[in-house]
Short mmCIF file of C-alpha atoms in Angstrom, two decimals:
data_model
loop_
_atom_site.label_atom_id
_atom_site.label_comp_id
_atom_site.label_asym_id
_atom_site.label_seq_id
_atom_site.Cartn_x
_atom_site.Cartn_y
_atom_site.Cartn_z
CA MET A 11 -15.57 -9.96 -14.13
CA HIS A 12 -18.25 -7.87 -15.81
CA PRO A 13 -20.22 -9.24 -18.77
CA LEU A 14 -18.75 -8.51 -22.16
CA ASP A 15 -20.31 -5.68 -24.18
CA LEU A 16 -20.60 -7.08 -27.70
CA PRO A 17 -21.86 -5.16 -30.75
CA PHE A 18 -23.72 -8.09 -32.33
CA THR A 19 -25.75 -8.67 -29.15
CA ARG A 20 -27.33 -5.22 -28.84
CA THR A 21 -31.01 -5.13 -29.68
CA ARG A 22 -34.20 -3.20 -29.00
CA HIS A 23 -36.87 -5.37 -30.64
CA ASP A 24 -39.12 -8.28 -29.70
CA ARG A 25 -38.79 -11.24 -32.09
CA ALA A 26 -42.52 -11.91 -31.53
CA ALA A 27 -42.23 -15.65 -32.20
CA ARG A 28 -45.89 -16.00 -31.20
CA ARG A 29 -46.89 -14.35 -34.48
CA ARG A 30 -44.96 -16.64 -36.82
CA ALA A 31 -47.78 -19.21 -36.83
CA GLU A 32 -50.15 -16.63 -38.35
CA THR A 33 -50.67 -17.57 -42.00
CA ASP A 34 -50.75 -13.91 -43.04
CA VAL A 35 -48.12 -12.47 -40.70
CA VAL A 36 -46.13 -10.91 -43.55
CA GLU A 37 -49.21 -9.57 -45.37
CA ALA A 38 -50.63 -8.14 -42.15
CA SER A 39 -47.29 -6.53 -41.36
CA LEU A 40 -47.05 -4.94 -44.80
CA ALA A 41 -50.50 -3.43 -44.32
CA ASP A 42 -49.44 -1.71 -41.09
CA PRO A 43 -48.44 1.92 -41.80
CA ALA A 44 -45.95 1.79 -38.92
CA ALA A 45 -44.05 -1.18 -40.39
CA ARG A 46 -40.35 -0.78 -41.15
CA THR A 47 -38.17 -2.84 -43.47
CA LEU A 48 -34.49 -3.68 -43.89
CA VAL A 49 -33.44 -4.41 -47.47
CA LEU A 50 -30.71 -6.95 -48.30
CA HIS A 51 -29.03 -7.90 -51.57
CA ARG A 52 -26.30 -10.51 -51.99
CA GLY A 53 -25.71 -10.54 -48.27
CA LEU A 54 -25.31 -6.75 -48.08
CA LEU A 55 -27.56 -4.30 -46.26
CA ALA A 56 -29.03 -1.08 -47.60
CA VAL A 57 -27.61 1.52 -45.20
CA ALA A 58 -28.26 5.17 -44.49
CA GLY A 59 -25.55 7.64 -43.60
CA THR A 60 -21.91 7.81 -44.63
CA HIS A 61 -19.99 8.88 -41.50
CA VAL A 62 -21.68 6.27 -39.26
CA PRO A 63 -23.63 4.02 -41.66
CA THR A 64 -26.69 2.36 -40.16
CA ALA A 65 -28.97 -0.29 -41.61
CA ALA A 66 -31.79 1.73 -43.19
CA LEU A 67 -35.27 1.20 -41.70
CA LEU A 68 -37.60 1.94 -44.61
CA ALA A 69 -41.34 2.01 -45.12
CA PRO A 70 -42.31 -1.15 -47.08
CA VAL A 71 -43.93 0.86 -49.87
CA GLY A 72 -42.68 0.96 -53.45
CA LEU A 73 -39.92 -1.59 -52.85
CA PRO A 74 -39.06 -4.15 -55.55
CA ALA A 75 -40.13 -7.79 -55.48
CA GLY A 76 -38.24 -10.18 -53.26
CA GLN A 77 -38.52 -12.52 -50.29
CA TRP A 78 -40.16 -11.05 -47.20
CA LEU A 79 -39.08 -12.13 -43.70
CA PHE A 80 -40.84 -11.28 -40.45
CA LEU A 81 -38.26 -10.13 -37.89
CA GLY A 82 -40.53 -9.17 -35.00
CA GLU A 83 -41.93 -5.99 -33.48
CA HIS A 84 -40.73 -2.78 -31.87
CA ASP A 85 -43.21 -0.76 -29.79
CA GLY A 86 -45.96 -2.77 -31.45
CA ALA A 87 -44.85 -1.96 -35.01
CA PRO A 88 -43.84 -4.86 -37.27
CA CYS A 89 -40.25 -5.19 -38.46
CA LEU A 90 -39.47 -6.94 -41.75
CA ALA A 91 -36.61 -7.77 -44.06
CA LEU A 92 -36.82 -7.79 -47.85
CA VAL A 93 -34.24 -10.03 -49.53
CA LEU A 94 -33.77 -9.05 -53.17
CA PRO A 95 -32.85 -11.70 -55.77
CA ASP A 96 -29.14 -12.40 -56.12
CA GLY A 97 -29.10 -12.64 -59.90
CA ALA A 98 -29.33 -9.06 -61.14
CA GLU A 99 -27.80 -5.84 -59.86
CA GLN A 100 -30.24 -3.96 -57.66
CA GLU A 101 -30.59 -0.22 -57.31
CA LEU A 102 -30.54 1.22 -53.82
CA PRO A 103 -34.03 1.81 -52.42
CA PRO A 104 -35.03 5.42 -51.72
CA GLY A 105 -33.67 6.52 -48.35
CA ALA A 106 -30.51 4.36 -48.55
CA ASP A 107 -27.00 5.55 -49.41
CA ALA A 108 -24.98 2.36 -49.98
CA TRP A 109 -24.82 -1.44 -49.79
CA LEU A 110 -22.59 -2.53 -46.91
CA GLY A 111 -21.76 -5.77 -45.11
CA LEU A 112 -22.76 -6.42 -41.51
CA ARG A 113 -19.19 -6.06 -40.26
CA GLU A 114 -19.01 -2.48 -41.57
CA VAL A 115 -22.38 -1.69 -40.02
CA ALA A 116 -21.21 -3.16 -36.71
CA ARG A 117 -18.34 -0.68 -36.54
CA GLY A 118 -20.90 2.12 -36.58
CA ALA A 119 -22.97 0.38 -33.91
CA GLY A 120 -19.94 0.34 -31.63
CA ALA A 121 -19.61 4.11 -31.99
CA VAL A 122 -23.31 4.53 -31.30
CA SER A 123 -23.05 2.47 -28.13
CA GLY A 124 -20.43 4.85 -26.75
CA ALA A 125 -22.52 7.90 -27.61
CA GLY A 126 -25.61 6.43 -26.03
CA SER A 127 -23.91 6.02 -22.68
CA GLY A 128 -22.62 9.55 -22.42
CA GLY A 129 -20.42 9.92 -25.50
CA GLN A 130 -16.77 10.85 -25.64
CA SER A 131 -17.33 14.18 -23.93
CA GLY A 132 -18.27 12.54 -20.63
CA GLY A 133 -21.45 14.62 -20.33
CA GLN A 134 -25.07 13.56 -20.47
CA PRO A 135 -26.41 13.14 -24.02
CA GLY A 136 -29.44 15.16 -25.05
CA PRO A 137 -32.80 13.53 -25.83
CA ASP A 138 -32.19 13.66 -29.60
CA ALA A 139 -28.85 11.86 -29.23
CA VAL A 140 -30.43 9.16 -27.06
CA ALA A 141 -33.29 8.69 -29.54
CA ASP A 142 -30.85 8.44 -32.47
CA ALA A 143 -28.72 5.92 -30.57
CA ASP A 144 -31.76 3.80 -29.71
CA ALA A 145 -32.91 3.83 -33.34
CA GLU A 146 -29.48 2.80 -34.59
CA VAL A 147 -29.15 0.01 -32.03
CA LEU A 148 -32.63 -1.19 -33.06
CA ALA A 149 -31.58 -1.23 -36.72
CA HIS A 150 -28.37 -3.06 -35.89
CA GLY A 151 -30.13 -5.78 -33.89
CA LEU A 152 -32.59 -6.31 -36.71
CA ALA A 153 -29.73 -6.41 -39.22
CA VAL A 154 -27.94 -9.25 -37.41
CA GLU A 155 -31.16 -11.27 -37.38
CA ALA A 156 -31.94 -10.49 -41.02
CA VAL A 157 -28.47 -11.38 -42.34
CA ALA A 158 -28.50 -14.70 -40.48
CA LEU A 159 -32.00 -15.62 -41.65
CA ALA A 160 -31.41 -14.55 -45.26
CA GLY A 161 -28.18 -16.55 -45.40
CA TRP A 162 -29.99 -19.68 -44.25
CA HIS A 163 -32.68 -19.31 -46.91
CA ARG A 164 -30.02 -18.84 -49.58
CA THR A 165 -28.50 -22.26 -48.88
CA HIS A 166 -31.65 -24.24 -48.00
CA ALA A 167 -33.88 -23.84 -51.01
CA ARG A 168 -34.09 -27.63 -51.33
CA CYS A 169 -34.97 -30.39 -48.89
CA GLY A 170 -31.98 -32.05 -47.27
CA ARG A 171 -33.75 -35.41 -47.31
CA CYS A 172 -35.34 -35.73 -50.79
CA GLY A 173 -33.75 -32.85 -52.70
CA GLY A 174 -37.10 -31.35 -53.68
CA PRO A 175 -37.79 -27.60 -53.60
CA THR A 176 -38.99 -26.11 -50.33
CA THR A 177 -41.06 -23.02 -49.61
CA ALA A 178 -40.70 -20.45 -46.84
CA VAL A 179 -43.35 -20.60 -44.11
CA GLN A 180 -43.87 -19.11 -40.63
CA GLY A 181 -42.90 -15.63 -41.79
CA GLY A 182 -39.59 -16.97 -43.09
CA TRP A 183 -38.67 -18.89 -39.94
CA ALA A 184 -39.06 -22.35 -41.50
CA ARG A 185 -39.06 -24.05 -44.89
CA TYR A 186 -41.61 -26.68 -45.86
CA CYS A 187 -41.06 -29.69 -48.10
CA PRO A 188 -44.36 -30.87 -49.68
CA VAL A 189 -42.86 -34.25 -50.58
CA ASP A 190 -41.70 -35.21 -47.09
CA GLU A 191 -44.35 -33.04 -45.43
CA ARG A 192 -41.86 -31.71 -42.94
CA GLU A 193 -40.46 -28.37 -41.88
CA THR A 194 -36.81 -27.44 -41.40
CA TYR A 195 -35.59 -24.54 -39.28
CA PRO A 196 -32.59 -22.20 -39.34
CA ARG A 197 -29.44 -23.80 -38.01
CA THR A 198 -26.82 -22.32 -35.74
CA ASP A 199 -23.30 -23.75 -35.46
CA PRO A 200 -21.79 -23.37 -31.95
CA ALA A 201 -18.14 -22.39 -31.80
CA VAL A 202 -15.94 -21.75 -28.77
CA ILE A 203 -13.51 -18.84 -28.63
CA MET A 204 -11.20 -18.40 -25.67
CA ALA A 205 -8.76 -16.08 -23.97
CA VAL A 206 -6.16 -18.57 -22.71
CA VAL A 207 -4.20 -17.20 -19.74
CA ASP A 208 -1.32 -18.87 -17.88
CA ASP A 209 -0.40 -18.64 -14.20
CA ALA A 210 1.86 -15.66 -14.97
CA ASP A 211 -1.24 -13.85 -16.36
CA ARG A 212 0.07 -13.93 -19.93
CA LEU A 213 -2.36 -14.19 -22.86
CA LEU A 214 -2.01 -16.75 -25.66
CA LEU A 215 -2.76 -15.50 -29.18
CA GLY A 216 -2.52 -17.38 -32.46
CA HIS A 217 -1.84 -16.59 -36.11
CA ALA A 218 -4.01 -18.47 -38.61
CA ALA A 219 -2.44 -19.87 -41.76
CA ALA A 220 -4.72 -17.84 -44.03
CA TRP A 221 -3.99 -14.48 -42.39
CA PRO A 222 -1.46 -11.82 -43.43
CA ALA A 223 1.73 -11.62 -41.41
CA GLY A 224 1.35 -10.05 -37.98
CA ARG A 225 -2.36 -10.76 -37.51
CA PHE A 226 -3.13 -12.43 -34.18
CA SER A 227 -6.29 -13.35 -32.32
CA THR A 228 -7.69 -15.66 -29.67
CA LEU A 229 -7.97 -19.36 -30.47
CA ALA A 230 -11.35 -20.68 -31.60
CA GLY A 231 -13.06 -23.67 -33.16
CA PHE A 232 -16.35 -25.43 -33.74
CA VAL A 233 -17.97 -27.69 -31.15
CA GLU A 234 -18.03 -31.32 -32.30
CA ALA A 235 -20.94 -33.73 -32.10
CA GLY A 236 -21.54 -35.03 -28.57
CA GLU A 237 -19.04 -32.60 -27.05
CA SER A 238 -19.48 -30.22 -24.13
CA LEU A 239 -18.40 -26.60 -24.49
CA GLU A 240 -15.70 -27.00 -21.84
CA ASP A 241 -14.24 -30.04 -23.59
CA ALA A 242 -14.34 -28.18 -26.90
CA VAL A 243 -12.26 -25.39 -25.33
CA ARG A 244 -9.67 -27.85 -24.06
CA ARG A 245 -9.53 -29.81 -27.33
CA GLU A 246 -9.24 -26.78 -29.62
CA VAL A 247 -6.50 -25.15 -27.53
CA ALA A 248 -4.53 -28.41 -27.44
CA GLU A 249 -4.98 -29.07 -31.17
CA GLU A 250 -4.05 -25.58 -32.31
CA SER A 251 -1.29 -24.67 -29.85
CA GLY A 252 -0.26 -27.79 -27.89
CA VAL A 253 -1.14 -25.96 -24.66
CA GLN A 254 -3.17 -27.85 -22.05
CA VAL A 255 -6.12 -26.24 -20.28
CA GLY A 256 -7.03 -27.31 -16.75
CA SER A 257 -9.99 -29.56 -16.01
CA GLY A 258 -10.78 -28.27 -12.53
CA PRO A 259 -13.52 -25.90 -11.32
CA GLY A 260 -12.92 -22.40 -12.66
CA ASP A 261 -10.42 -23.47 -15.31
CA VAL A 262 -12.91 -22.75 -18.12
CA LEU A 263 -15.17 -19.78 -17.39
CA TYR A 264 -18.00 -18.65 -19.68
CA ARG A 265 -17.79 -14.94 -20.54
CA GLY A 266 -20.53 -14.31 -23.10
CA SER A 267 -21.85 -15.17 -26.55
CA GLN A 268 -22.10 -13.39 -29.88
CA PRO A 269 -24.02 -14.34 -33.01
CA TRP A 270 -21.63 -14.43 -35.96
CA PRO A 271 -23.79 -14.93 -39.06
CA PHE A 272 -20.92 -15.58 -41.49
CA PRO A 273 -22.79 -17.71 -42.28
CA ALA A 274 -24.33 -19.28 -39.15
CA SER A 275 -22.02 -19.37 -36.13
CA LEU A 276 -22.73 -18.63 -32.48
CA MET A 277 -19.47 -17.67 -30.79
CA LEU A 278 -19.32 -18.78 -27.15
CA GLY A 279 -16.61 -16.88 -25.31
CA PHE A 280 -14.51 -18.27 -22.45
CA ARG A 281 -11.55 -17.46 -20.22
CA ALA A 282 -9.38 -20.59 -19.93
CA ARG A 283 -6.50 -21.31 -17.53
CA ALA A 284 -3.48 -22.95 -19.10
CA THR A 285 -1.65 -25.62 -17.08
CA THR A 286 1.25 -25.84 -19.58
CA THR A 287 3.01 -23.14 -21.59
CA ALA A 288 5.04 -24.98 -24.24
CA VAL A 289 3.67 -24.08 -27.68
CA ARG A 290 3.41 -26.54 -30.58
CA THR A 291 1.13 -25.35 -33.40
CA ASP A 292 -0.63 -27.67 -35.82
CA ASP A 293 0.78 -25.66 -38.79
CA GLU A 294 -2.46 -26.30 -40.70
CA GLU A 295 -4.96 -23.95 -39.08
CA VAL A 296 -2.52 -22.10 -36.77
CA THR A 297 1.08 -21.49 -37.83
CA GLU A 298 2.22 -19.46 -34.83
CA ALA A 299 1.12 -18.99 -31.22
CA ARG A 300 2.70 -16.59 -28.75
CA TRP A 301 2.35 -15.65 -25.11
CA PHE A 302 1.99 -11.92 -24.40
CA THR A 303 2.29 -9.85 -21.27
CA ARG A 304 0.20 -6.69 -21.26
CA GLU A 305 3.28 -4.55 -21.79
CA ALA A 306 4.54 -6.69 -24.66
CA LEU A 307 1.17 -6.77 -26.43
CA LEU A 308 0.73 -3.01 -26.17
CA ALA A 309 4.25 -2.45 -27.51
CA ALA A 310 3.74 -4.88 -30.42
CA VAL A 311 0.40 -3.35 -31.40
CA THR A 312 1.72 0.21 -31.10
CA ALA A 313 4.72 -0.65 -33.27
CA GLY A 314 2.49 -2.25 -35.89
CA ASP A 315 4.06 -5.68 -35.45
CA VAL A 316 0.79 -7.22 -34.25
CA GLY A 317 -2.68 -6.57 -35.65
CA LEU A 318 -5.66 -7.36 -33.42
CA PRO A 319 -9.25 -8.32 -34.37
CA GLY A 320 -11.82 -5.64 -35.14
CA ARG A 321 -13.83 -4.07 -32.35
CA GLN A 322 -17.05 -5.70 -33.54
CA SER A 323 -15.76 -9.17 -32.59
CA ILE A 324 -15.93 -11.13 -29.37
CA ALA A 325 -12.25 -11.93 -29.87
CA ARG A 326 -11.40 -8.25 -29.38
CA ALA A 327 -13.65 -8.07 -26.31
CA LEU A 328 -11.95 -11.09 -24.72
CA ILE A 329 -8.50 -9.64 -25.39
CA GLU A 330 -9.36 -6.22 -23.96
CA GLU A 331 -11.11 -7.76 -20.95
CA TRP A 332 -7.83 -9.51 -20.10
CA TYR A 333 -5.83 -6.36 -20.86
CA GLY A 334 -8.06 -4.22 -18.65
CA GLY A 335 -8.95 -1.53 -21.21
CA GLU A 336 -8.88 -0.55 -24.85
CA LEU A 337 -5.93 -1.33 -27.08
CA PRO A 338 -5.02 0.64 -30.19
CA GLY A 339 -5.34 -0.66 -33.72
CA ALA A 340 -7.45 -3.30 -35.43
CA TRP A 341 -7.48 -5.34 -38.61
#
């Protein structure tokens, strides 16, 4: 099996962690005429373009006050994020056309990825198309990092130990509590997501209680304390569907990972082999689970009876990897 191609994993920049210890990393970056900045407000990105919106990479000049984050470097030029205060409405900065969420931006990045590898025409892209694709992939990779980091700052303004206010340090990659004299760092919550396949090569998909009728996806859940990823796969599948996953070599195969900063998840994708097929949902998180052949899934999606996850998700990639190609439709 080939590695999964996932929109949230495409990047062109160096995170330059070596520079975070510099006391003036943000100030030095702002003084660099080659520096570029993403602007965020209330979790949304300032984007450029309307047909294929892309996170806008702006010169950090004349922008309003906010929190600056050091994202890294690209070809030696610093990359920053400016997080505007949540309280008041903010005008779009010059050079941006709209405020959009990361999911909407990711849809554009998926289109860019196709163009950058030859496009829909099947021919070789020209140098301008390749340059545009590289710039948009760069902006998208920076956007994923910026949204995740900004979300962490939004919920960690105070120390988890003493409750006192903390300040951002290390270019925004840590927060410091002067009372406890300790630093805290951005957290990531691991979650497993799996394409469960039985010995007849059918795929198991589930319907979550909170979803509209007809929406199905792969099963998923958070890794618990002291738990291996493989055991998390087996536990979550059993809890949500009643199906048992094998414990032998090759029964749980890692397929790839995808940051999912909504707010702080890392999705770890697997292919899992089911050793039972009887379905018994928990009716709390998952209210229905069904086995699909390729023909049945295609027919259900084409008829509009089943809606699949969006193309920016690892769930969609796992489903289409099993299917062997693209499927129509998405949420």
